[in-house]
mmCIF file of C-alpha atoms in Angstrom:
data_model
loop_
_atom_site.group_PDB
_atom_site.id
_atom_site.type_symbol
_atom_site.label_atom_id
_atom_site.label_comp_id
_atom_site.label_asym_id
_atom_site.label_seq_id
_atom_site.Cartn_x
_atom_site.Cartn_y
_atom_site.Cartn_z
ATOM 1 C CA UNK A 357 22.376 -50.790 25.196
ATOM 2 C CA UNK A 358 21.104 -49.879 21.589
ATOM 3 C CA UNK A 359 23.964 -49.153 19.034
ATOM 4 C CA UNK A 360 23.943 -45.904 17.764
ATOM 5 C CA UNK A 361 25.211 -44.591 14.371
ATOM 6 C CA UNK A 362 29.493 -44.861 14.954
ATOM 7 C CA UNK A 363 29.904 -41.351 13.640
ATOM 8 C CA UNK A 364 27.058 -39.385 16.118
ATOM 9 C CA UNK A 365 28.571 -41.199 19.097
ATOM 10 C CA UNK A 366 32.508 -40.222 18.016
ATOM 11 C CA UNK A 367 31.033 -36.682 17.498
ATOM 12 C CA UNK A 368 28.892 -36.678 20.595
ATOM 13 C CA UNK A 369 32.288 -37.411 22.765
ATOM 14 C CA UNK A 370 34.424 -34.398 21.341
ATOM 15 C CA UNK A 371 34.799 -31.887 23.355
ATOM 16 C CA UNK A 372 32.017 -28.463 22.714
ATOM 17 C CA UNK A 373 35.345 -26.397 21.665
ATOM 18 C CA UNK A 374 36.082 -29.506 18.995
ATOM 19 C CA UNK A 375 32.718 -29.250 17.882
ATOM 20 C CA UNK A 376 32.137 -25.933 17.173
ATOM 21 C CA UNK A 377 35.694 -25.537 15.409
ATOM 22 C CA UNK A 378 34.737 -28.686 13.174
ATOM 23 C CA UNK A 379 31.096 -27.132 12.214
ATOM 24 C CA UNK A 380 33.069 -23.838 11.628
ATOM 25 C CA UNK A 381 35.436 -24.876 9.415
ATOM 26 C CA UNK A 382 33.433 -26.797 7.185
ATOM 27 C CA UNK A 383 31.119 -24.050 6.149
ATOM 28 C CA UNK A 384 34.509 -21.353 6.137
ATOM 29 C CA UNK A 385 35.833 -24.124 3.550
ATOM 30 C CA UNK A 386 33.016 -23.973 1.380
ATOM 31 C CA UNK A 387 32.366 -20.177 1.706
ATOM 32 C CA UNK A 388 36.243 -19.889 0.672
ATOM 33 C CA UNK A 389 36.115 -23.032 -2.009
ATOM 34 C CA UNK A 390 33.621 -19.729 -4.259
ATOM 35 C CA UNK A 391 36.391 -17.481 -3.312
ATOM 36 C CA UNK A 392 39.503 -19.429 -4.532
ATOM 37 C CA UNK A 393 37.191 -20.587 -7.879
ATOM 38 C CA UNK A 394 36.073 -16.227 -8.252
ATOM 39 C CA UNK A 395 39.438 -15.332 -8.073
ATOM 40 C CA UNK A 396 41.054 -18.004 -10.764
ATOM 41 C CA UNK A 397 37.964 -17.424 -12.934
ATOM 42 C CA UNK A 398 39.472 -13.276 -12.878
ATOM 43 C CA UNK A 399 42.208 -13.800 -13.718
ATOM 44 C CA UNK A 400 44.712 -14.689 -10.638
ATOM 45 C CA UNK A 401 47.194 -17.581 -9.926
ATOM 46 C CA UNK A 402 46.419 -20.808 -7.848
ATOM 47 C CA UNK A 403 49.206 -19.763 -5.583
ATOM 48 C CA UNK A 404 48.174 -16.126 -5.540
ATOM 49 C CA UNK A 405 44.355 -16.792 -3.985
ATOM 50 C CA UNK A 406 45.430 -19.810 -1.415
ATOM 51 C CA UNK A 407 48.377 -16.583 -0.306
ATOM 52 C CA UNK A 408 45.380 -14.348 -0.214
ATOM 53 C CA UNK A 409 43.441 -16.507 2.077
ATOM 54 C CA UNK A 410 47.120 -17.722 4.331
ATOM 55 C CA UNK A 411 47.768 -13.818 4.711
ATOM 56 C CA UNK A 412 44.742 -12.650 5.218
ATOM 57 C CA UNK A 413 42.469 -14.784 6.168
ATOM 58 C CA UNK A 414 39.104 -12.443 6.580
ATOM 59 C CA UNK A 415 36.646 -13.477 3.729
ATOM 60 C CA UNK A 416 34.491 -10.336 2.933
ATOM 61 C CA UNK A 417 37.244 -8.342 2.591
ATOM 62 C CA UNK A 418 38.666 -10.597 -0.137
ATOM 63 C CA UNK A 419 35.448 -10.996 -1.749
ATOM 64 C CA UNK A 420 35.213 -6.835 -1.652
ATOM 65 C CA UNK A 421 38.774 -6.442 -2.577
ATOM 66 C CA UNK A 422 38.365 -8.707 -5.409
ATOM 67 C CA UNK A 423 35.359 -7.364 -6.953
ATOM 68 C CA UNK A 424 37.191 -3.947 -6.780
ATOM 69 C CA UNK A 425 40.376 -5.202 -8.216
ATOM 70 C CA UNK A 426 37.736 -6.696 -11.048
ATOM 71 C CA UNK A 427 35.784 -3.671 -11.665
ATOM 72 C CA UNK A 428 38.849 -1.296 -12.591
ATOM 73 C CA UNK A 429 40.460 -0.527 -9.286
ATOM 74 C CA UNK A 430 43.887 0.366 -8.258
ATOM 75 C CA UNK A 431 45.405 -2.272 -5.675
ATOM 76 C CA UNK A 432 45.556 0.000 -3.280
ATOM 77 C CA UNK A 433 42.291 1.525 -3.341
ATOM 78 C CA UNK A 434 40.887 -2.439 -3.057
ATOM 79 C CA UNK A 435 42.841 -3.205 -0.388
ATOM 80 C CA UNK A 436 42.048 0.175 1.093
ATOM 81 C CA UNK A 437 38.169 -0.975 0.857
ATOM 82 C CA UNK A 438 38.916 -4.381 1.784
ATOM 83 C CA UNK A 439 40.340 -2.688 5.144
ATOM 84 C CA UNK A 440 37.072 -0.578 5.761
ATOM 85 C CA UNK A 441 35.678 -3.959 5.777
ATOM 86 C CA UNK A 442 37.441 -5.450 8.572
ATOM 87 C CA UNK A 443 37.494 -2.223 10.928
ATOM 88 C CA UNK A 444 35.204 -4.460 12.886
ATOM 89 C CA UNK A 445 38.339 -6.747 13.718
ATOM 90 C CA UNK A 446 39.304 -4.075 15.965
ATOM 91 C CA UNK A 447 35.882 -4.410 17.752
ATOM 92 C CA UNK A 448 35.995 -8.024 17.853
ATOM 93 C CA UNK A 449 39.525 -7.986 19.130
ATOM 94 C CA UNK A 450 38.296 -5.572 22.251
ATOM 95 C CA UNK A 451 35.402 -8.006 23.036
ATOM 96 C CA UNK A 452 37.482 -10.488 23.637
ATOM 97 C CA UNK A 453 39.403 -8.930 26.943
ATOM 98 C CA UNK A 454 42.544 -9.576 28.318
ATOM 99 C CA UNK A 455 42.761 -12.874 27.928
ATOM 100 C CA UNK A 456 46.507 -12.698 26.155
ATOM 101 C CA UNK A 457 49.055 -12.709 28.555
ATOM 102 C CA UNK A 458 52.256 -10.542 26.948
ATOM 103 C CA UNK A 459 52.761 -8.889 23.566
ATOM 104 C CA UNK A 460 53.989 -12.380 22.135
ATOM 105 C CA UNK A 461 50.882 -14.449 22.728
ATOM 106 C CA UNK A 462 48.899 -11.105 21.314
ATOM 107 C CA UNK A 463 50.779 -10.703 17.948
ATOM 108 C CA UNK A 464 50.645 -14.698 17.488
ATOM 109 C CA UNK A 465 47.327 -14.575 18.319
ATOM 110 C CA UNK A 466 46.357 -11.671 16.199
ATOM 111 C CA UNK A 467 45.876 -13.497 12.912
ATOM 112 C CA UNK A 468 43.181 -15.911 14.799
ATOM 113 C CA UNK A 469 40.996 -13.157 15.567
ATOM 114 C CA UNK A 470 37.691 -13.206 12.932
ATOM 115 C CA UNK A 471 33.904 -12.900 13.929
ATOM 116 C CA UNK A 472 33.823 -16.641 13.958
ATOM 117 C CA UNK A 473 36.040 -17.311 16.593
ATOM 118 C CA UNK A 474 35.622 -14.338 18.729
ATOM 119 C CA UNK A 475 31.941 -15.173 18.797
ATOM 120 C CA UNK A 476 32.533 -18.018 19.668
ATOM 121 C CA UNK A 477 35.238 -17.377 22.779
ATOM 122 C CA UNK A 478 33.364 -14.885 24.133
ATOM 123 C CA UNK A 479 30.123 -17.030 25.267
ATOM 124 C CA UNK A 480 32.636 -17.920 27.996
ATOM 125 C CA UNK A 481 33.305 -15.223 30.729
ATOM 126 C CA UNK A 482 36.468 -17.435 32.146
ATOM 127 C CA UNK A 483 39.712 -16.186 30.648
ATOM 128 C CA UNK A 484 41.273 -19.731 30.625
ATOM 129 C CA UNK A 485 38.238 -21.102 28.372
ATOM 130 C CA UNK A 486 37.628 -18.130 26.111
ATOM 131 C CA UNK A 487 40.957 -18.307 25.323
ATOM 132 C CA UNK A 488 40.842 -22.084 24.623
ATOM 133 C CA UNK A 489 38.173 -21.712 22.630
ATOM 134 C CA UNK A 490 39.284 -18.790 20.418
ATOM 135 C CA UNK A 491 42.668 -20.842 19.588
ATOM 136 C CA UNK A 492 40.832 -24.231 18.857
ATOM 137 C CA UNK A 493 38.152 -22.519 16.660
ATOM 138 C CA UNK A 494 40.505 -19.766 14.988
ATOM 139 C CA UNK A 495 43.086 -22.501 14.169
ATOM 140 C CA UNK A 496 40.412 -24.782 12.638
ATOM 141 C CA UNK A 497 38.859 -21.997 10.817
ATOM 142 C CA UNK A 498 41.954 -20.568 9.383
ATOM 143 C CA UNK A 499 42.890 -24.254 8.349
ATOM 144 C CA UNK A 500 39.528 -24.814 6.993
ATOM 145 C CA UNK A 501 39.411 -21.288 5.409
ATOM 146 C CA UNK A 502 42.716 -21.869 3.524
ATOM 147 C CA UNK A 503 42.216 -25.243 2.420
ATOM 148 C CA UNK A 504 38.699 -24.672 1.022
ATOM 149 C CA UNK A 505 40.953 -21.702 -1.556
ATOM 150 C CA UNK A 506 42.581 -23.896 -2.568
ATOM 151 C CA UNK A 507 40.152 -26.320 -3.567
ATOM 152 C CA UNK A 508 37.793 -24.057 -5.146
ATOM 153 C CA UNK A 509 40.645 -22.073 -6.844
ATOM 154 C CA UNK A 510 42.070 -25.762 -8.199
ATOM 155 C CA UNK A 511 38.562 -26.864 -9.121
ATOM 156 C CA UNK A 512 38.327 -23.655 -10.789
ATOM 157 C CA UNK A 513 34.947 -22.939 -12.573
ATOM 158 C CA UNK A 514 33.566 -26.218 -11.795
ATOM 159 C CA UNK A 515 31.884 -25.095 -8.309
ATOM 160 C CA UNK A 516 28.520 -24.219 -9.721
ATOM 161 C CA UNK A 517 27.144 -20.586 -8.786
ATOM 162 C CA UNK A 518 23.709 -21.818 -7.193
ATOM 163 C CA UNK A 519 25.386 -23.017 -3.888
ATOM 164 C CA UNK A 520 26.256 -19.483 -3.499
ATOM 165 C CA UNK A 521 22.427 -19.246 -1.935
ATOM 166 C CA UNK A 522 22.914 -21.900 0.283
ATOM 167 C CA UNK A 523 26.218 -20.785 1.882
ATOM 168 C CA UNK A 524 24.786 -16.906 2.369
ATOM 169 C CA UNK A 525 22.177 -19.038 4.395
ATOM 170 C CA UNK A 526 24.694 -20.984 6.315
ATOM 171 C CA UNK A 527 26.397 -18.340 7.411
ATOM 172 C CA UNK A 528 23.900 -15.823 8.757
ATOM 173 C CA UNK A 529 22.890 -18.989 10.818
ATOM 174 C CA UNK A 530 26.217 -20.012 11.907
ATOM 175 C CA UNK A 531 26.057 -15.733 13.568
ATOM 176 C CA UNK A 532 22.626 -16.101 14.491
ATOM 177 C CA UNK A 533 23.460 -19.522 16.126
ATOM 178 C CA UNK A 534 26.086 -18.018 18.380
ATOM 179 C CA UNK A 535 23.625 -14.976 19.060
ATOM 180 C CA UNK A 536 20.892 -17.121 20.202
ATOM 181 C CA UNK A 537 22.129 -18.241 23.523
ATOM 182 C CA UNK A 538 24.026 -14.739 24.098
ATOM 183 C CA UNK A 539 20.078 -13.023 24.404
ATOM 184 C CA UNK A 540 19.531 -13.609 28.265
ATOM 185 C CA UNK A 541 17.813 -10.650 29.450
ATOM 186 C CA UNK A 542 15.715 -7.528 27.944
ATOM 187 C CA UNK A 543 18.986 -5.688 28.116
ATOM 188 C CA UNK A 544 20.780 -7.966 25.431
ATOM 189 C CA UNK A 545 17.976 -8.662 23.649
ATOM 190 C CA UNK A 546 17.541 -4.584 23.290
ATOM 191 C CA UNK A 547 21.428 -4.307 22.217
ATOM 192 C CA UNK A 548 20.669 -6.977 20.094
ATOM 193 C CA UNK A 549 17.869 -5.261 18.734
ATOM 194 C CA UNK A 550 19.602 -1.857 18.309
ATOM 195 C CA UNK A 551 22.158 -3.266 16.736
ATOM 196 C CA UNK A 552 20.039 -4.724 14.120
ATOM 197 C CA UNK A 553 18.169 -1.355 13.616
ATOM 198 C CA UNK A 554 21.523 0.701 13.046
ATOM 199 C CA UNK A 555 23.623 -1.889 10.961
ATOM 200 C CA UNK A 556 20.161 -2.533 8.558
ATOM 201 C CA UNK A 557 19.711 1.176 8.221
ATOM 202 C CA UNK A 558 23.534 2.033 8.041
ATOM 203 C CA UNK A 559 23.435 -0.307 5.072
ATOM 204 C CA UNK A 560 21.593 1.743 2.457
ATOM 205 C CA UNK A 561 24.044 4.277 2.591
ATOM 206 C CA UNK A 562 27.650 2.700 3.855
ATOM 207 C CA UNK A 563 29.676 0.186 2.330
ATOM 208 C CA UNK A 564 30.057 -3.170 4.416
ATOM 209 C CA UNK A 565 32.251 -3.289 7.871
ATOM 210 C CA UNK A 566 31.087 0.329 8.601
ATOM 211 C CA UNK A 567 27.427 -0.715 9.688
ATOM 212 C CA UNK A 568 28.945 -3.432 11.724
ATOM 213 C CA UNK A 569 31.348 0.108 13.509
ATOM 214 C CA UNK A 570 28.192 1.589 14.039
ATOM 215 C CA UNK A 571 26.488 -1.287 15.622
ATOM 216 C CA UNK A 572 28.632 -1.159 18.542
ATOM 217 C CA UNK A 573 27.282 2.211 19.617
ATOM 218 C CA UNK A 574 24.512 -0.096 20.154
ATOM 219 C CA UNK A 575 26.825 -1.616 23.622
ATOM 220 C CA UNK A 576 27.764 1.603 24.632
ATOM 221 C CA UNK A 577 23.741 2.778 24.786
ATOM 222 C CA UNK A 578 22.782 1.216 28.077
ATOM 223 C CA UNK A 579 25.951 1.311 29.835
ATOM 224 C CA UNK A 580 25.984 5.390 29.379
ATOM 225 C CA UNK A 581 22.280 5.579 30.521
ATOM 226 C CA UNK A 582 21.945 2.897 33.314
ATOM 227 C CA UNK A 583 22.554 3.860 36.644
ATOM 228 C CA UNK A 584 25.578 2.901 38.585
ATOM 229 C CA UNK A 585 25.876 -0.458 39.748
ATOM 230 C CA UNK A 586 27.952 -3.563 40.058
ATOM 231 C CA UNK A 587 28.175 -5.295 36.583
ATOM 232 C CA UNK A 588 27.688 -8.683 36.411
ATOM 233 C CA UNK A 589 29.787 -10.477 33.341
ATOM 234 C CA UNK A 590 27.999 -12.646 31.303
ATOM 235 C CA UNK B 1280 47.383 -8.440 -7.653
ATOM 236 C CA UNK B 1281 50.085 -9.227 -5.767
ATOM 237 C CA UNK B 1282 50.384 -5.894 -4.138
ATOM 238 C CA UNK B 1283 46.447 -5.496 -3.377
ATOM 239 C CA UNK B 1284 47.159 -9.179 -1.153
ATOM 240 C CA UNK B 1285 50.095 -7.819 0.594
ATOM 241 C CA UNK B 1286 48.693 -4.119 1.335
ATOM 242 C CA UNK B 1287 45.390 -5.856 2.791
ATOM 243 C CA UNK B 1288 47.386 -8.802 4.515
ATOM 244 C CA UNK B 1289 49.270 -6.266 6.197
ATOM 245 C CA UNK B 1290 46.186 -3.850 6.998
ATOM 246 C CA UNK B 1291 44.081 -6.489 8.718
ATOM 247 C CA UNK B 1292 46.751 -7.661 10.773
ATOM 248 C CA UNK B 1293 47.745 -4.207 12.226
ATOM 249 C CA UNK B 1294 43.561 -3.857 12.728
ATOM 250 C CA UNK B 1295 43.821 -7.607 14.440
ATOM 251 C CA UNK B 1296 46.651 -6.296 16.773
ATOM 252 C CA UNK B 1297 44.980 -3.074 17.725
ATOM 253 C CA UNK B 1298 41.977 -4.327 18.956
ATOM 254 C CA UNK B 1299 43.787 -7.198 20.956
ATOM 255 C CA UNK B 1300 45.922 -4.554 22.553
ATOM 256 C CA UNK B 1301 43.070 -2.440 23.138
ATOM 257 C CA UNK B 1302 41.872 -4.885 25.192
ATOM 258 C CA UNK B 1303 44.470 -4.868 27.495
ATOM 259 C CA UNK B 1304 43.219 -1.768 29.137
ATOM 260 C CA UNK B 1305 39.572 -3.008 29.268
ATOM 261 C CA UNK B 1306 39.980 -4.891 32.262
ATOM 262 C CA UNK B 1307 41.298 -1.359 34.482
ATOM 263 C CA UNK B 1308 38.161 0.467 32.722
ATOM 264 C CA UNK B 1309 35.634 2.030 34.836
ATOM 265 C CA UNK B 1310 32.279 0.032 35.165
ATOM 266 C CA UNK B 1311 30.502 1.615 32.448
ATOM 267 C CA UNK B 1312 32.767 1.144 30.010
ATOM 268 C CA UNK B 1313 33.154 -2.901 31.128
ATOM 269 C CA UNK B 1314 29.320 -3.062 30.806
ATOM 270 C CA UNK B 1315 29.991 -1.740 27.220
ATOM 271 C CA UNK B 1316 32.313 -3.938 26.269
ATOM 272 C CA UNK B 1317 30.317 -7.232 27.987
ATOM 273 C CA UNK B 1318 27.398 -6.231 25.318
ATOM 274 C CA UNK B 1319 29.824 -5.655 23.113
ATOM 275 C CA UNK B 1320 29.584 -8.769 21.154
ATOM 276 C CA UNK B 1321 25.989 -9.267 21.624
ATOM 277 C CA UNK B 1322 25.677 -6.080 19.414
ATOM 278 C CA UNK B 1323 28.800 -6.908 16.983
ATOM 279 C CA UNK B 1324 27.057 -10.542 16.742
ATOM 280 C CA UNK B 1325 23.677 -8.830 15.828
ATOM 281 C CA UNK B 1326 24.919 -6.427 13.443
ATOM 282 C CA UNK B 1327 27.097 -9.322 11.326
ATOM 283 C CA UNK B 1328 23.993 -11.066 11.427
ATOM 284 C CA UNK B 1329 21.408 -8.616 9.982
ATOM 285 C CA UNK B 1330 24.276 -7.431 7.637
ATOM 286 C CA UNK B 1331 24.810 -11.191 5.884
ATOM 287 C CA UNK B 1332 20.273 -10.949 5.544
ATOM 288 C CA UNK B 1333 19.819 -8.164 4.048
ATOM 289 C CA UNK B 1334 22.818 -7.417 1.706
ATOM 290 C CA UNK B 1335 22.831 -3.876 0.364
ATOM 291 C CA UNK B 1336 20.171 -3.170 3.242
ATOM 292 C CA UNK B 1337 17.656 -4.890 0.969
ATOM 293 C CA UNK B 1338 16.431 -8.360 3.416
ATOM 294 C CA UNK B 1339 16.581 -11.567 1.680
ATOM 295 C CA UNK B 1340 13.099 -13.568 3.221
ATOM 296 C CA UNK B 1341 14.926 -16.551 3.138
ATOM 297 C CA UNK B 1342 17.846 -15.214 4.704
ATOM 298 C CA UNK B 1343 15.926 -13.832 7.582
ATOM 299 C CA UNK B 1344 14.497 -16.895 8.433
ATOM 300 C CA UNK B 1345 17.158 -18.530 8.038
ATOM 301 C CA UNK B 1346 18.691 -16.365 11.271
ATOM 302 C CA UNK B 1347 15.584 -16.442 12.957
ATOM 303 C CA UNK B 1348 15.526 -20.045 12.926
ATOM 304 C CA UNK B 1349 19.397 -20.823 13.710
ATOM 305 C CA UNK B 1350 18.969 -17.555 16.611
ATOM 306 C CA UNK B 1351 16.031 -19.632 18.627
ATOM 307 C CA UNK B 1352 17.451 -23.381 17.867
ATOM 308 C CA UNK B 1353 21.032 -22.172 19.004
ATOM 309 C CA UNK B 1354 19.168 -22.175 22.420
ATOM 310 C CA UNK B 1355 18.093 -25.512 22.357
ATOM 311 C CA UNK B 1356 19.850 -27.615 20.516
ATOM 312 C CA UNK B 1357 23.391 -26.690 20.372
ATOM 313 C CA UNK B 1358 25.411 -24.618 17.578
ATOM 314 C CA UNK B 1359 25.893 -27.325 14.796
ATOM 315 C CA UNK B 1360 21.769 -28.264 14.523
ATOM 316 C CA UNK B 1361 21.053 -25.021 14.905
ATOM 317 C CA UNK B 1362 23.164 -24.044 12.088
ATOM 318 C CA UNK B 1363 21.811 -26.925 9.925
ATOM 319 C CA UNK B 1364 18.524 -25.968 11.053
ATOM 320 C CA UNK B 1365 19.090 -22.619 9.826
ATOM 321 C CA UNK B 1366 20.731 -23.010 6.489
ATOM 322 C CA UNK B 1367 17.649 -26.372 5.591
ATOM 323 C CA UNK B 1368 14.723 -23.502 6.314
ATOM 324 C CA UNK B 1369 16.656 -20.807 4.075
ATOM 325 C CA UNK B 1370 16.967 -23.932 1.568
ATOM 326 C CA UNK B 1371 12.968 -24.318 1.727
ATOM 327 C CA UNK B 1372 11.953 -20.776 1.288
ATOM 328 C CA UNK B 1373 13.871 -20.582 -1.911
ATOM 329 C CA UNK B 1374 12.682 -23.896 -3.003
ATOM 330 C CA UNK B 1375 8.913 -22.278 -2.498
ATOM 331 C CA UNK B 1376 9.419 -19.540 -3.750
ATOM 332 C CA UNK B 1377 11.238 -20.554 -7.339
#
């Protein structure tokens, strides 16, 4: 038997949940590593942008809060855009059924739910395994996510502003990754579609999250106009 | 500062809740409304995706195929590569076109 490199073989025995959580959290680190190091660099407390990312825990509303706060805004009114931003949670929450069993597991739950791991749960149509996956992914992310603050907010300006390309382009991959195998047949591929047409062209005029709102008109297209049958669950 | 993290923390959680309890009902729905909510996330997933590329509604060519190339790898060759794969083609455009 030919020895392979240690590391690829311990990574090709964890589990696909481990996996994916792993890959996730490294890039929600380093996205979050710019956001800690953007928020010291204006102004705020170490402890301040690691509480940002432990409390709330959904990136592009702290980046858009934060570049309110910095351009003049009240704290209110940033947190009020920062919360037009992650409208979509509500949508992602929906997509991921009733998988939750009792208001306790829903509210402890709750704080998991981001685009990451809901994307990620809900390539599984069994309850039991979307709902394994969601917790290993959202607990890795949200560890990953926090950690990476505070790095970047300790290292401070040191992060240098180039890799800023290079993590836009790792995560439109890691969503276009988990959108990949979700295109089975012309009817997701045309959802998927749609929903690219509406959220691109929503963009010109809306501030981000609402496009994203808008998109999911894009679900609700085919099931209005397709005649009645039984539905099969992906 | 402190206020703007507290106001949000407190927003996105209520927003987290309500869509977790709105699930609840999904599974009594009628069948149109479960079809919706199966494509649900193909659409959401879509719209995230083509919202990261072109920021402002303005698409960044290395961003694009950046997505196109994670979207058809994801269906190969698992998440991780295809993720890589992605984010090294995105990496190349820009190189080419500095």
């Amino acid at each position: 038997m030919r020895r392979g490199a240690p590391g690829l073989g311990m990574l090709s025995a964890m589990s696909p949940d481990l996996r994916l959580a792993l890959g996730s959290s490294a890039g929600a680190a380093t996205y979050s590593a710019v956001f800690g190091a953007l928020a010291v660099r204006t102004g705020w407390p170490v402890w301040l942008a690691v509480l940002a990312s432990l409390a709330i825990h959904a990136g592009g509303s702290q980046f858009a809060g934060l570049t309110a706060l910095a351009s003049g805004a009240p704290p209110v009114a940033a947190a009020a855009v920062g919360g037009l931003v992650n409208l979509r949670l509500v949508a992602f929450g929906i997509a991921m059924g009733d998988v939750f069993r009792g208001w306790r597991q829903r509210l402890l739950a709750a704080h998991l739910v981001s685009d990451e791991s809901v994307a990620a749960a809900v390539s599984h149509p069994d309850p039991v395994r979307r709902q394994r996956t969601f917790t290993v992914v959202g607990l890795f992310l949200f560890i990953g996510w926090t950690g990476g603050t505070l790095v970047g907010a300790t290292l401070g300006a040191a992060l240098p502003t180039s890799m800023r390309s290079i993590l836009d382009a790792t995560a439109v991959s890691a969503f276009a990754a988990l959108l990949g195998p979700m295109v089975r047949t012309w009817r997701t591929g045309a959802v998927a579609l749609v929903g690219c047409v509406i959220a691109g062209t929503a963009l010109l005029w809306l501030p981000a999250g609402l496009p994203v709102l808008l998109a999911a008109v894009a679900a609700a297209i085919p099931a209005v106009f397709s005649p009645r049958k039984e539905v099969q669950h992906q | 500062m402190t206020t703007f993290v507290l106001t949000l923390a407190a927003l996105t959680y209520a927003l987290r809740v309500a869509g977790l309890t709105l699930a609840v009902g999904a599974g009594r729905m009628p069948d149109r409304w479960s079809e919706a909510t199966t494509l649900l996330p193909v659409a959401l997933l879509a719209a995230v995706a083509i919202t990261q590329a072109a920021p402002g509604g303005r698409p960044q060519p290395p961003l694009i195929i950046a997505a196109l190339v994670a979207a058809v790898a994801g269906r190969r060759i698992g998440f991780l590569p295809a993720v890589v794969a992605g984010t090294l083609a995105a990496a190349v455009v820009m190189s080419i076109s500095l």
